[in-house]
Tab-separated table of C-alpha atoms in Angstrom:
chain	number	residue	atom	x	y	z
A	1197	UNK	CA	31.145	-62.885	-17.944
A	1198	UNK	CA	34.136	-60.570	-17.781
A	1199	UNK	CA	33.752	-58.435	-14.645
A	1200	UNK	CA	33.904	-55.029	-16.360
A	1201	UNK	CA	31.038	-56.042	-18.676
A	1202	UNK	CA	28.653	-56.738	-15.779
A	1203	UNK	CA	26.028	-54.106	-15.140
A	1204	UNK	CA	26.664	-52.392	-11.847
A	1205	UNK	CA	23.975	-51.405	-9.423
A	1206	UNK	CA	23.931	-47.603	-9.441
A	1207	UNK	CA	21.610	-44.650	-9.384
A	1208	UNK	CA	23.255	-43.491	-12.614
A	1209	UNK	CA	21.751	-45.491	-15.509
A	1210	UNK	CA	24.791	-44.772	-17.660
A	1211	UNK	CA	27.115	-46.643	-15.332
A	1212	UNK	CA	27.740	-49.896	-17.099
A	1213	UNK	CA	30.845	-51.576	-18.503
A	1214	UNK	CA	30.582	-49.818	-21.861
A	1215	UNK	CA	29.779	-46.286	-20.779
A	1216	UNK	CA	31.662	-45.623	-17.529
A	1217	UNK	CA	34.302	-42.896	-17.546
A	1218	UNK	CA	37.846	-44.296	-17.834
A	1219	UNK	CA	36.316	-47.573	-19.025
A	1220	UNK	CA	37.924	-50.207	-21.158
A	1221	UNK	CA	36.891	-50.481	-24.836
A	1222	UNK	CA	33.750	-52.490	-25.561
A	1223	UNK	CA	33.328	-52.623	-29.356
A	1224	UNK	CA	30.769	-55.350	-30.006
A	1225	UNK	CA	29.909	-56.502	-33.562
A	1226	UNK	CA	26.148	-56.543	-32.998
A	1227	UNK	CA	26.275	-52.911	-31.878
A	1228	UNK	CA	28.325	-52.090	-34.983
A	1229	UNK	CA	25.618	-53.677	-37.100
A	1230	UNK	CA	23.026	-51.441	-35.506
A	1231	UNK	CA	25.143	-48.402	-36.344
A	1232	UNK	CA	25.668	-49.498	-39.934
A	1233	UNK	CA	21.929	-50.113	-40.295
A	1234	UNK	CA	21.333	-46.487	-39.280
A	1235	UNK	CA	23.861	-45.298	-41.876
A	1236	UNK	CA	22.320	-47.463	-44.577
A	1237	UNK	CA	18.828	-46.222	-43.744
A	1238	UNK	CA	19.758	-42.536	-43.769
A	1239	UNK	CA	22.415	-42.457	-46.501
A	1240	UNK	CA	21.958	-45.662	-48.492
A	1241	UNK	CA	25.565	-46.740	-47.851
A	1242	UNK	CA	25.959	-50.486	-47.582
A	1243	UNK	CA	29.120	-51.926	-46.030
A	1244	UNK	CA	27.949	-55.533	-45.737
A	1245	UNK	CA	30.763	-56.809	-47.937
A	1246	UNK	CA	33.366	-54.738	-46.114
A	1247	UNK	CA	32.316	-55.167	-42.514
A	1248	UNK	CA	35.675	-56.009	-41.047
A	1249	UNK	CA	37.487	-53.051	-42.583
A	1250	UNK	CA	34.588	-50.707	-41.784
A	1251	UNK	CA	34.383	-51.873	-38.162
A	1252	UNK	CA	38.074	-51.080	-37.680
A	1253	UNK	CA	37.762	-47.681	-39.355
A	1254	UNK	CA	34.764	-46.730	-37.185
A	1255	UNK	CA	36.451	-48.028	-34.020
A	1256	UNK	CA	39.512	-45.869	-34.676
A	1257	UNK	CA	37.229	-42.882	-35.232
A	1258	UNK	CA	35.405	-43.550	-31.972
A	1259	UNK	CA	38.626	-43.880	-29.960
A	1260	UNK	CA	39.932	-40.534	-31.253
A	1261	UNK	CA	36.756	-38.983	-29.817
A	1262	UNK	CA	37.064	-40.792	-26.441
A	1263	UNK	CA	34.157	-43.040	-27.277
A	1264	UNK	CA	34.582	-46.662	-26.264
A	1265	UNK	CA	31.692	-48.594	-27.811
A	1266	UNK	CA	29.723	-48.661	-31.040
A	1267	UNK	CA	26.552	-48.205	-29.023
A	1268	UNK	CA	27.836	-45.010	-27.447
A	1269	UNK	CA	28.926	-43.727	-30.850
A	1270	UNK	CA	25.492	-44.518	-32.252
A	1271	UNK	CA	23.863	-42.561	-29.437
A	1272	UNK	CA	26.254	-39.625	-29.795
A	1273	UNK	CA	25.818	-39.183	-33.541
A	1274	UNK	CA	22.077	-39.267	-32.977
A	1275	UNK	CA	22.279	-36.031	-31.032
A	1276	UNK	CA	25.560	-34.482	-32.275
A	1277	UNK	CA	25.284	-33.536	-35.955
A	1278	UNK	CA	28.894	-32.374	-36.166
A	1279	UNK	CA	30.115	-35.786	-35.003
A	1280	UNK	CA	27.813	-37.503	-37.481
A	1281	UNK	CA	29.187	-35.359	-40.344
A	1282	UNK	CA	32.743	-36.250	-39.326
A	1283	UNK	CA	31.926	-39.967	-39.413
A	1284	UNK	CA	30.196	-39.718	-42.776
A	1285	UNK	CA	33.166	-37.763	-44.158
A	1286	UNK	CA	35.458	-40.596	-43.045
A	1287	UNK	CA	33.319	-43.289	-44.626
A	1288	UNK	CA	32.799	-41.500	-47.949
A	1289	UNK	CA	36.319	-40.391	-48.803
A	1290	UNK	CA	36.776	-40.950	-52.529
A	1291	UNK	CA	39.131	-39.816	-55.286
A	1292	UNK	CA	37.819	-38.428	-58.512
A	1293	UNK	CA	39.123	-36.272	-61.333
A	1294	UNK	CA	38.135	-33.936	-64.144
A	1295	UNK	CA	36.428	-35.291	-67.274
A	1296	UNK	CA	35.808	-38.740	-65.833
A	1297	UNK	CA	33.769	-40.704	-68.400
A	1298	UNK	CA	33.999	-37.602	-70.558
A	1299	UNK	CA	31.722	-38.858	-73.361
A	1300	UNK	CA	28.658	-38.312	-71.186
A	1301	UNK	CA	29.956	-34.876	-70.149
A	1302	UNK	CA	30.534	-33.777	-73.757
A	1303	UNK	CA	27.105	-35.088	-74.782
A	1304	UNK	CA	25.234	-33.171	-72.085
A	1305	UNK	CA	27.326	-30.046	-72.712
A	1306	UNK	CA	26.058	-29.984	-76.289
A	1307	UNK	CA	22.451	-30.122	-75.061
A	1308	UNK	CA	23.095	-27.306	-72.597
A	1309	UNK	CA	24.566	-25.023	-75.290
A	1310	UNK	CA	21.512	-25.743	-77.489
A	1311	UNK	CA	19.205	-24.704	-74.640
A	1312	UNK	CA	17.678	-28.138	-74.260
A	1313	UNK	CA	18.842	-28.483	-70.632
A	1314	UNK	CA	18.551	-25.430	-68.361
A	1315	UNK	CA	19.308	-27.091	-65.029
A	1316	UNK	CA	21.385	-30.056	-63.940
A	1317	UNK	CA	21.969	-31.932	-60.681
A	1318	UNK	CA	25.177	-33.745	-59.758
A	1319	UNK	CA	24.463	-36.209	-56.971
A	1320	UNK	CA	26.938	-36.847	-55.454
A	1321	UNK	CA	29.223	-34.059	-56.582
A	1322	UNK	CA	32.240	-35.044	-54.438
A	1323	UNK	CA	34.804	-32.225	-54.549
A	1324	UNK	CA	33.300	-30.552	-57.602
A	1325	UNK	CA	35.313	-32.008	-60.484
A	1326	UNK	CA	32.209	-33.217	-62.308
A	1327	UNK	CA	30.379	-29.919	-61.893
A	1328	UNK	CA	33.311	-27.907	-63.227
A	1329	UNK	CA	34.007	-30.446	-66.005
A	1330	UNK	CA	30.503	-29.941	-67.376
A	1331	UNK	CA	30.864	-26.172	-67.334
A	1332	UNK	CA	34.298	-26.344	-68.940
A	1333	UNK	CA	32.893	-28.556	-71.676
A	1334	UNK	CA	30.035	-26.108	-72.238
A	1335	UNK	CA	32.452	-23.184	-72.459
A	1336	UNK	CA	34.310	-24.928	-75.281
A	1337	UNK	CA	31.148	-25.201	-77.362
A	1338	UNK	CA	29.911	-21.652	-76.732
A	1339	UNK	CA	29.012	-19.237	-73.947
A	1340	UNK	CA	27.387	-20.819	-70.882
A	1341	UNK	CA	23.700	-19.858	-71.195
A	1342	UNK	CA	22.928	-17.093	-68.729
A	1343	UNK	CA	20.008	-18.957	-67.149
A	1344	UNK	CA	21.762	-22.317	-66.840
A	1345	UNK	CA	22.131	-23.623	-63.280
A	1346	UNK	CA	24.011	-26.644	-61.953
A	1347	UNK	CA	23.557	-27.942	-58.416
A	1348	UNK	CA	26.015	-30.261	-56.667
A	1349	UNK	CA	24.987	-32.194	-53.567
A	1350	UNK	CA	27.003	-34.491	-51.333
A	1351	UNK	CA	26.966	-35.818	-47.772
A	1352	UNK	CA	30.684	-35.248	-47.295
A	1353	UNK	CA	31.258	-31.733	-45.914
A	1354	UNK	CA	35.021	-31.901	-46.498
A	1355	UNK	CA	34.391	-32.642	-50.184
A	1356	UNK	CA	31.896	-29.775	-50.421
A	1357	UNK	CA	34.403	-27.377	-48.862
A	1358	UNK	CA	36.912	-28.425	-51.520
A	1359	UNK	CA	34.310	-27.953	-54.253
A	1360	UNK	CA	33.546	-24.417	-53.103
A	1361	UNK	CA	37.251	-23.550	-52.990
A	1362	UNK	CA	37.846	-25.067	-56.416
A	1363	UNK	CA	41.461	-25.952	-55.737
A	1364	UNK	CA	42.846	-29.176	-57.213
A	1365	UNK	CA	45.976	-31.283	-57.481
A	1366	UNK	CA	47.890	-31.822	-60.695
A	1367	UNK	CA	46.626	-35.409	-60.717
A	1368	UNK	CA	43.001	-34.288	-60.520
A	1369	UNK	CA	43.305	-31.907	-63.485
A	1370	UNK	CA	45.456	-34.219	-65.628
A	1371	UNK	CA	42.628	-34.730	-68.183
A	1372	UNK	CA	41.885	-30.998	-68.558
A	1373	UNK	CA	43.066	-29.758	-71.972
A	1374	UNK	CA	45.950	-27.302	-71.733
A	1375	UNK	CA	44.064	-24.419	-73.290
A	1376	UNK	CA	41.295	-24.784	-70.697
A	1377	UNK	CA	43.885	-24.889	-67.918
A	1378	UNK	CA	45.379	-21.662	-69.220
A	1379	UNK	CA	41.978	-19.982	-69.526
A	1380	UNK	CA	40.151	-21.137	-66.414
A	1381	UNK	CA	42.785	-22.027	-63.801
A	1382	UNK	CA	45.553	-20.308	-61.886
A	1383	UNK	CA	48.503	-22.388	-60.678
A	1384	UNK	CA	50.338	-21.896	-57.391
A	1385	UNK	CA	52.843	-24.336	-55.876
A	1386	UNK	CA	51.446	-27.311	-57.727
A	1387	UNK	CA	47.791	-26.572	-56.965
A	1388	UNK	CA	45.322	-25.409	-59.595
A	1389	UNK	CA	42.459	-23.098	-58.609
A	1390	UNK	CA	39.559	-22.656	-60.978
A	1391	UNK	CA	38.580	-19.056	-61.671
A	1392	UNK	CA	35.278	-17.565	-60.481
A	1393	UNK	CA	33.885	-17.364	-64.002
A	1394	UNK	CA	31.373	-20.148	-63.417
A	1395	UNK	CA	30.256	-19.183	-59.902
A	1396	UNK	CA	26.947	-17.558	-60.974
A	1397	UNK	CA	25.827	-20.903	-62.412
A	1398	UNK	CA	26.726	-23.109	-59.408
A	1399	UNK	CA	25.449	-23.970	-55.958
A	1400	UNK	CA	26.732	-26.681	-53.624
A	1401	UNK	CA	24.680	-28.113	-50.745
A	1402	UNK	CA	24.996	-30.858	-48.169
A	1403	UNK	CA	22.124	-33.150	-49.084
A	1404	UNK	CA	21.475	-36.853	-49.326
A	1405	UNK	CA	19.150	-38.233	-51.984
A	1406	UNK	CA	17.358	-39.871	-49.088
A	1407	UNK	CA	16.614	-36.582	-47.306
A	1408	UNK	CA	12.922	-36.159	-46.608
A	1409	UNK	CA	13.012	-32.627	-48.043
A	1410	UNK	CA	15.065	-33.446	-51.140
A	1411	UNK	CA	12.228	-32.186	-53.391
A	1412	UNK	CA	12.941	-28.617	-52.197
A	1413	UNK	CA	15.925	-28.612	-54.568
A	1414	UNK	CA	13.431	-28.224	-57.416
A	1415	UNK	CA	13.436	-30.155	-60.693
A	1416	UNK	CA	16.160	-30.585	-63.281
A	1417	UNK	CA	16.502	-31.287	-66.946
A	1418	UNK	CA	19.250	-33.802	-66.255
A	1419	UNK	CA	20.750	-35.646	-63.328
A	1420	UNK	CA	24.276	-36.996	-63.106
A	1421	UNK	CA	24.390	-39.743	-60.474
A	1422	UNK	CA	27.477	-41.672	-61.413
A	1423	UNK	CA	29.223	-44.326	-59.345
A	1424	UNK	CA	27.140	-43.776	-56.250
A	1425	UNK	CA	24.825	-46.772	-56.462
A	1426	UNK	CA	27.688	-49.246	-56.570
A	1427	UNK	CA	27.705	-48.792	-52.776
A	1428	UNK	CA	23.966	-49.513	-52.447
A	1429	UNK	CA	21.938	-52.699	-52.037
A	1430	UNK	CA	19.285	-53.372	-54.693
A	1431	UNK	CA	16.651	-52.048	-52.279
A	1432	UNK	CA	18.579	-48.814	-51.695
A	1433	UNK	CA	19.157	-48.413	-55.423
A	1434	UNK	CA	15.413	-48.492	-56.034
A	1435	UNK	CA	14.850	-46.030	-53.175
A	1436	UNK	CA	17.441	-43.667	-54.638
A	1437	UNK	CA	15.960	-43.968	-58.133
A	1438	UNK	CA	12.525	-43.123	-56.759
A	1439	UNK	CA	13.915	-39.933	-55.194
A	1440	UNK	CA	15.853	-38.982	-58.319
A	1441	UNK	CA	12.748	-39.471	-60.438
A	1442	UNK	CA	10.922	-36.816	-58.456
A	1443	UNK	CA	13.770	-34.402	-59.206
A	1444	UNK	CA	13.672	-34.911	-62.962
A	1445	UNK	CA	11.493	-32.928	-65.289
A	1446	UNK	CA	9.290	-34.861	-67.745
A	1447	UNK	CA	11.597	-36.410	-70.385
A	1448	UNK	CA	14.583	-35.480	-68.198
A	1449	UNK	CA	17.830	-37.387	-68.630
A	1450	UNK	CA	19.465	-39.619	-66.017
A	1451	UNK	CA	23.182	-40.382	-66.403
A	1452	UNK	CA	24.622	-43.223	-64.317
A	1453	UNK	CA	27.971	-44.936	-63.986
A	1454	UNK	CA	28.575	-48.076	-66.050
A	1455	UNK	CA	28.421	-50.342	-62.993
A	1456	UNK	CA	25.593	-48.612	-61.109
A	1457	UNK	CA	22.637	-50.537	-62.549
A	1458	UNK	CA	22.003	-53.767	-64.418
A	1459	UNK	CA	18.302	-53.108	-65.031
A	1460	UNK	CA	16.266	-50.351	-66.635
A	1461	UNK	CA	14.585	-48.242	-63.927
A	1462	UNK	CA	10.820	-48.227	-63.824
A	1463	UNK	CA	9.435	-45.128	-65.553
A	1464	UNK	CA	12.429	-44.741	-67.902
A	1465	UNK	CA	13.532	-45.795	-71.326
A	1466	UNK	CA	17.133	-46.792	-71.955
A	1467	UNK	CA	18.766	-44.714	-74.659
A	1468	UNK	CA	21.941	-45.426	-76.661
A	1469	UNK	CA	22.908	-42.377	-78.645
A	1470	UNK	CA	26.325	-41.733	-80.173
A	1471	UNK	CA	27.624	-44.623	-78.026
A	1472	UNK	CA	26.375	-42.794	-74.915
A	1473	UNK	CA	24.143	-44.679	-72.515
A	1474	UNK	CA	21.549	-42.812	-70.424
A	1475	UNK	CA	17.936	-43.091	-69.292
A	1476	UNK	CA	15.088	-40.794	-70.330
A	1477	UNK	CA	12.202	-40.291	-67.980
A	1478	UNK	CA	8.911	-41.242	-69.585
A	1479	UNK	CA	6.227	-38.608	-69.929
A	1480	UNK	CA	3.096	-39.504	-68.000
């Protein structure tokens, strides 16, 4: 055994080769697996097919925080919520844009204007593009109903901060029609900030669909959960669907990404309408 990995006799139980001050790095794969198991259990994120890249990313994160083993990082995030949020932010960085898969957005906007959907959940909401896209689409069809509410949840606090600010790059807003840009955005040095018109209808929260208290969000007439489950195992997909089902009203609509599922969830019927695919919760 390499000398610095040997446990030293000491009154301090933390004094071993992987936790001593000024120690050398000790990033062991089995300890990384334990950490990733925790992340999968709490957030549903599965990095089994990207272990090597993920290990390197987490190791770099640990080193920047003067942490020199996966085990120590696991222990630290267990008691330091700010550190845990930073790690989750790193692992869930994604790029999205306005009016992504716009057919679903236009379809649900029509139902909102007609009063058939009074509340909607976007999970995850990333940096808010989906939330604002739905409201922009509604505004084109008529006034946003006064009692309509849309909730966006995500585990990435950086993304949520961006959503609350509502400031986007030219690339992000490239699919927004020009007349909506002129009406609902202000431009400054290449950044586009959405106006506060929609604020009364929106709330953003840091939540995971696996949170024990997720039901406190209430129930919704529709849920957008697009392109999240592609990162889940089949087991985690079914767990997530179970949680989402509790958040849907009877006959509520579930919109998923095209690659999220290859089976019809239990308790739903698959619906093809106007070339739009979604799932309707069965009435019990």
